Short mmCIF file of C-alpha atoms in Angstrom, two decimals:
data_model
loop_
_atom_site.label_atom_id
_atom_site.label_comp_id
_atom_site.label_asym_id
_atom_site.label_seq_id
_atom_site.Cartn_x
_atom_site.Cartn_y
_atom_site.Cartn_z
CA MET A 1 35.16 -90.42 0.45
CA SER A 2 37.90 -89.51 -2.05
CA VAL A 3 41.57 -90.26 -1.42
CA ASP A 4 42.36 -86.54 -1.63
CA TYR A 5 39.80 -85.64 1.04
CA ALA A 6 40.84 -88.51 3.33
CA ALA A 7 44.50 -87.51 3.06
CA ALA A 8 43.66 -83.87 3.81
CA GLN A 9 41.79 -84.92 6.95
CA LEU A 10 44.70 -87.13 7.97
CA PHE A 11 47.08 -84.20 7.74
CA ASN A 12 44.59 -81.95 9.56
CA GLY A 13 44.71 -84.45 12.41
CA LEU A 14 48.50 -84.49 12.37
CA ALA A 15 48.59 -80.68 12.38
CA SER A 16 46.30 -80.53 15.43
CA GLY A 17 48.27 -83.34 17.02
CA ALA A 18 51.48 -81.38 16.47
CA PHE A 19 50.25 -78.64 18.82
CA TYR A 20 48.86 -81.16 21.31
CA ALA A 21 52.13 -83.11 21.32
CA LEU A 22 54.29 -80.03 21.91
CA LEU A 23 52.13 -78.71 24.73
CA ALA A 24 51.76 -82.14 26.34
CA LEU A 25 55.50 -82.63 25.99
CA GLY A 26 56.21 -79.41 27.89
CA LEU A 27 53.74 -80.38 30.62
CA SER A 28 55.26 -83.85 30.92
CA VAL A 29 58.81 -82.49 31.15
CA ILE A 30 57.78 -80.23 34.03
CA PHE A 31 55.66 -82.80 35.86
CA GLY A 32 58.04 -85.69 35.26
CA MET A 33 61.00 -83.76 36.62
CA LEU A 34 59.42 -81.38 39.15
CA ARG A 35 56.11 -83.05 40.07
CA VAL A 36 54.39 -79.71 39.40
CA ILE A 37 51.05 -79.67 37.57
CA ASN A 38 51.74 -76.47 35.66
CA PHE A 39 48.46 -74.68 34.96
CA THR A 40 50.35 -71.69 33.49
CA HIS A 41 51.16 -73.76 30.41
CA GLY A 42 48.27 -72.28 28.41
CA ALA A 43 49.34 -68.77 29.39
CA LEU A 44 52.95 -69.52 28.34
CA PHE A 45 51.63 -70.82 25.02
CA MET A 46 49.77 -67.52 24.59
CA LEU A 47 52.86 -65.50 25.56
CA GLY A 48 54.86 -67.27 22.86
CA ALA A 49 52.32 -66.14 20.26
CA PHE A 50 52.27 -62.57 21.61
CA ALA A 51 56.07 -62.42 21.68
CA THR A 52 56.01 -63.41 18.01
CA TYR A 53 53.37 -60.84 17.09
CA TYR A 54 54.84 -57.88 18.99
CA GLY A 55 58.38 -58.89 18.04
CA ALA A 56 57.35 -58.47 14.40
CA GLU A 57 55.29 -55.31 15.00
CA ALA A 58 57.74 -53.43 17.24
CA PHE A 59 61.16 -54.85 16.32
CA HIS A 60 60.59 -56.42 12.89
CA VAL A 61 61.69 -59.83 14.17
CA PRO A 62 61.14 -62.32 11.33
CA PHE A 63 59.17 -65.51 11.94
CA TYR A 64 62.18 -67.81 11.76
CA ALA A 65 64.01 -65.75 14.38
CA ALA A 66 60.88 -65.77 16.56
CA LEU A 67 61.06 -69.57 16.62
CA VAL A 68 64.18 -69.14 18.74
CA VAL A 69 63.74 -65.75 20.41
CA ALA A 70 60.19 -66.22 21.76
CA PRO A 71 60.84 -69.62 23.42
CA LEU A 72 64.03 -68.24 24.97
CA ALA A 73 62.23 -65.18 26.34
CA VAL A 74 59.29 -67.16 27.70
CA GLY A 75 61.66 -69.83 29.01
CA LEU A 76 63.52 -67.18 31.02
CA PHE A 77 60.17 -65.92 32.31
CA GLY A 78 59.30 -69.46 33.35
CA MET A 79 62.63 -69.82 35.15
CA ALA A 80 61.89 -66.60 37.04
CA ILE A 81 58.53 -68.07 38.12
CA GLU A 82 60.23 -71.24 39.35
CA VAL A 83 62.94 -69.38 41.31
CA THR A 84 60.73 -66.75 42.90
CA ILE A 85 57.50 -68.66 43.51
CA LEU A 86 57.42 -72.40 42.84
CA ARG A 87 60.70 -73.10 44.64
CA ARG A 88 59.04 -71.99 47.87
CA LEU A 89 56.38 -74.69 47.36
CA ARG A 90 58.85 -77.49 46.76
CA GLY A 91 58.21 -80.43 49.06
CA LEU A 92 54.63 -79.43 49.77
CA ASP A 93 51.53 -81.19 48.50
CA PRO A 94 51.30 -80.83 44.66
CA VAL A 95 47.88 -79.18 45.13
CA TYR A 96 49.70 -76.02 46.30
CA GLY A 97 51.60 -75.86 43.02
CA LEU A 98 48.41 -76.46 41.04
CA LEU A 99 46.55 -73.66 42.81
CA MET A 100 49.50 -71.28 42.55
CA THR A 101 49.98 -71.86 38.81
CA PHE A 102 46.23 -71.49 38.26
CA ALA A 103 46.36 -68.11 40.03
CA LEU A 104 49.38 -67.09 37.96
CA THR A 105 47.48 -68.01 34.80
CA LEU A 106 44.63 -65.67 35.70
CA ILE A 107 47.10 -62.88 36.46
CA ILE A 108 49.12 -63.32 33.25
CA VAL A 109 46.07 -63.58 30.98
CA ASN A 110 44.37 -60.55 32.50
CA VAL A 111 47.54 -58.43 32.37
CA VAL A 112 47.91 -59.26 28.67
CA ARG A 113 44.22 -58.51 28.13
CA LEU A 114 44.65 -55.09 29.77
CA MET A 115 47.71 -54.31 27.65
CA ALA A 116 46.64 -55.74 24.30
CA GLY A 117 42.85 -55.75 24.51
CA PRO A 118 40.52 -58.74 24.39
CA LEU A 119 40.33 -58.99 20.61
CA GLY A 120 42.79 -60.98 18.59
CA SER A 121 45.30 -59.77 16.03
CA PRO A 122 46.23 -61.65 12.83
CA TYR A 123 49.79 -62.76 12.16
CA SER A 124 50.81 -63.94 8.71
CA ALA A 125 53.11 -66.86 7.95
CA PRO A 126 56.26 -66.02 5.96
CA ASP A 127 55.91 -66.00 2.18
CA ALA A 128 58.10 -69.10 1.81
CA LEU A 129 55.57 -71.11 3.84
CA SER A 130 52.41 -69.69 2.27
CA GLY A 131 50.36 -71.49 -0.32
CA ALA A 132 50.03 -75.25 -0.69
CA THR A 133 52.31 -78.17 -1.52
CA ASN A 134 51.38 -80.94 -3.94
CA LEU A 135 52.19 -84.22 -2.18
CA GLY A 136 51.10 -86.35 -5.11
CA PHE A 137 48.06 -87.80 -3.39
CA THR A 138 46.74 -84.48 -2.06
CA VAL A 139 47.46 -80.75 -1.95
CA TYR A 140 47.98 -79.42 1.56
CA PRO A 141 48.93 -76.02 3.09
CA THR A 142 52.70 -75.70 3.26
CA TYR A 143 52.67 -73.99 6.65
CA ARG A 144 50.78 -76.84 8.31
CA LEU A 145 53.30 -79.32 6.91
CA PHE A 146 56.02 -77.15 8.43
CA VAL A 147 54.25 -77.26 11.83
CA ILE A 148 54.05 -81.07 11.70
CA ALA A 149 57.74 -81.36 10.80
CA VAL A 150 58.92 -78.96 13.53
CA SER A 151 56.77 -80.66 16.16
CA LEU A 152 58.10 -84.10 15.26
CA ALA A 153 61.70 -82.86 15.29
CA ILE A 154 61.36 -81.12 18.69
CA SER A 155 59.50 -84.09 20.18
CA LEU A 156 62.21 -86.55 19.14
CA LEU A 157 64.95 -84.19 20.32
CA VAL A 158 63.40 -83.76 23.77
CA TRP A 159 62.76 -87.51 24.04
CA TRP A 160 66.41 -88.25 23.25
CA PHE A 161 67.63 -85.59 25.68
CA VAL A 162 65.53 -86.82 28.62
CA GLU A 163 65.81 -90.55 28.00
CA ARG A 164 69.24 -91.02 26.44
CA SER A 165 71.59 -88.11 27.20
CA THR A 166 73.95 -87.82 30.17
CA LEU A 167 72.52 -84.44 31.17
CA GLY A 168 69.01 -85.88 31.01
CA ALA A 169 70.09 -88.64 33.40
CA ARG A 170 71.43 -85.99 35.78
CA VAL A 171 68.16 -84.10 35.66
CA ARG A 172 66.21 -87.28 36.46
CA ALA A 173 68.59 -88.03 39.32
CA ALA A 174 68.27 -84.50 40.67
CA THR A 175 64.49 -84.79 40.86
CA GLU A 176 64.15 -88.44 41.93
CA ASN A 177 66.83 -88.32 44.62
CA PRO A 178 68.02 -84.72 45.14
CA VAL A 179 69.95 -85.50 48.35
CA LEU A 180 72.08 -88.16 46.64
CA ALA A 181 72.52 -85.98 43.55
CA ARG A 182 73.79 -83.08 45.69
CA ALA A 183 76.21 -85.46 47.38
CA PHE A 184 77.75 -86.09 43.95
CA GLY A 185 78.13 -82.36 43.37
CA VAL A 186 75.07 -81.82 41.17
CA ASP A 187 73.45 -78.39 41.46
CA THR A 188 69.88 -79.64 41.76
CA ASN A 189 68.31 -76.18 42.06
CA LEU A 190 69.89 -75.11 38.78
CA LEU A 191 68.79 -78.26 36.96
CA ILE A 192 65.22 -77.98 38.23
CA THR A 193 65.04 -74.31 37.21
CA LEU A 194 66.43 -75.10 33.75
CA THR A 195 63.93 -77.93 33.38
CA PHE A 196 61.02 -75.62 34.12
CA GLY A 197 62.46 -73.12 31.64
CA VAL A 198 62.68 -75.80 28.95
CA GLY A 199 59.06 -76.82 29.54
CA ALA A 200 57.96 -73.18 29.35
CA GLY A 201 60.00 -72.68 26.18
CA ILE A 202 58.36 -75.68 24.50
CA ALA A 203 54.93 -74.22 25.29
CA ALA A 204 56.04 -70.88 23.83
CA LEU A 205 57.33 -72.62 20.69
CA ALA A 206 53.87 -74.12 20.21
CA GLY A 207 52.50 -70.58 20.56
CA VAL A 208 54.88 -69.27 17.89
CA LEU A 209 53.75 -72.01 15.52
CA ALA A 210 50.09 -71.33 16.33
CA ALA A 211 50.31 -67.56 15.70
CA PRO A 212 49.84 -67.75 11.89
CA THR A 213 46.95 -70.24 12.22
CA THR A 214 44.68 -68.21 14.50
CA ASN A 215 44.20 -64.75 15.92
CA VAL A 216 46.79 -63.91 18.57
CA ALA A 217 44.52 -63.25 21.56
CA PRO A 218 44.81 -63.44 25.38
CA SER A 219 42.29 -66.31 25.48
CA MET A 220 43.98 -68.46 22.82
CA GLY A 221 45.44 -70.86 25.38
CA ASP A 222 42.21 -71.49 27.27
CA ALA A 223 40.68 -74.26 25.16
CA ILE A 224 43.82 -76.01 23.98
CA ILE A 225 45.26 -76.40 27.47
CA ILE A 226 42.17 -78.36 28.58
CA TYR A 227 42.69 -80.79 25.71
CA THR A 228 46.38 -80.93 26.57
CA PHE A 229 45.75 -81.94 30.18
CA ALA A 230 43.46 -84.71 28.93
CA ILE A 231 46.17 -85.90 26.53
CA VAL A 232 48.78 -85.93 29.30
CA VAL A 233 46.47 -88.05 31.46
CA ILE A 234 45.89 -90.45 28.54
CA GLY A 235 49.59 -90.77 27.74
CA GLY A 236 50.62 -90.98 31.41
CA LEU A 237 51.65 -88.13 33.69
CA GLY A 238 55.35 -87.50 33.28
CA SER A 239 55.72 -89.85 30.28
CA ILE A 240 57.56 -88.18 27.40
CA THR A 241 56.72 -91.01 25.00
CA GLY A 242 53.09 -91.00 26.11
CA SER A 243 52.72 -87.27 25.50
CA ILE A 244 54.10 -87.49 21.96
CA VAL A 245 52.17 -90.60 20.92
CA ALA A 246 48.89 -89.54 22.56
CA GLY A 247 49.16 -85.99 21.19
CA PHE A 248 49.44 -87.06 17.56
CA ALA A 249 47.06 -90.02 17.89
CA LEU A 250 44.30 -87.97 19.48
CA GLY A 251 44.74 -85.19 16.94
CA LEU A 252 44.08 -87.83 14.27
CA LEU A 253 41.12 -89.21 16.21
CA GLN A 254 39.60 -85.75 16.52
CA ALA A 255 39.98 -85.17 12.78
CA ILE A 256 38.34 -88.51 11.96
CA GLY A 257 35.49 -87.74 14.37
CA SER A 258 34.89 -84.37 12.70
CA VAL A 259 34.40 -86.17 9.38
CA TYR A 260 32.02 -88.91 10.46
CA TYR A 261 30.14 -87.19 13.30
CA PRO A 262 31.16 -83.53 13.82
CA PRO A 263 29.16 -82.95 17.06
CA ILE A 264 31.29 -85.50 18.92
CA SER A 265 34.71 -84.31 17.68
CA THR A 266 35.29 -81.87 20.54
CA THR A 267 34.48 -84.47 23.21
CA LEU A 268 36.25 -87.50 21.73
CA ILE A 269 39.46 -86.78 23.62
CA PHE A 270 37.60 -86.70 26.94
CA ILE A 271 35.72 -89.91 26.13
CA VAL A 272 39.06 -91.60 25.49
CA MET A 273 40.44 -90.13 28.71
CA VAL A 274 37.60 -91.60 30.76
CA LEU A 275 38.02 -95.02 29.14
CA VAL A 276 41.79 -94.98 29.72
CA ILE A 277 41.37 -94.00 33.37
CA ILE A 278 38.90 -96.86 33.87
CA VAL A 279 41.17 -99.45 32.23
CA ARG A 280 44.61 -98.08 33.11
CA PRO A 281 44.56 -95.20 35.65
CA ALA A 282 48.27 -94.47 35.24
CA GLY A 283 47.83 -93.78 31.52
CA LEU A 284 48.91 -95.74 28.47
CA PHE A 285 52.62 -95.19 29.04
CA GLY A 286 52.60 -94.13 32.69
CA LYS A 287 53.70 -96.03 35.75
CA PRO A 288 51.71 -96.22 38.99
CA GLU A 289 54.68 -95.02 41.02
CA GLU A 290 54.56 -91.68 39.20
CA PHE A 291 51.55 -90.73 41.32
CA ARG A 292 53.24 -91.32 44.70
#
């Protein structure tokens, strides 16, 4: 195997891992703070891509603006879901939230399918990100390098916000002990709603980044969300660090598997998930108390 080919496969794995990490990150933010297993995440990912496509078609919104506008729009939509529906399930068994978000996913996907049709539509990356970049040891598509860079930057930013910032500490306090947080004057409902909106926005951002790499279609979130749930389980439910590390690592593993034994590449993530659950049920970076 040549160095050029090996390097290209390495970056292919990082590019796939970039999407996995962003989606797993959004899921972990929502579960870690709200204890909601958000099945609508794949639909929100798809909405981010559609917002990008129709923003360009109807309003001539450029790609770089869509990186901000689409996550904001989908984030507001996610906040509306939390306020009108999920808030009513707060305090109940998490299964209720899982079933409700699964039902919402079916509704959202089918509404989009009715409006846009079942077939996908292509969306082109901006000219500045087209073509390939010579890295010295390999030539790789510029847009995929951009995706990797944005994913790493957002992942580190969210990690710092949740784990190191004062507002992140308030959000954790509002979800871990809402009664005490309210006693100190913290508006827990607002923080929880904002947290859900941030998680939805991160999913939409992944959708914006995915739009130029695939057809923008109602079903585009179906497959990737299954992989994402597996990655979240591997990293540890609610673990920000676990989502980022597992997302990129398993993207690399999948790329390596596709080189040496292509038939197993699509199932490698699930094989790892089973092994992790057997050895460490809470996930690589999770804590057992997260499941209480």
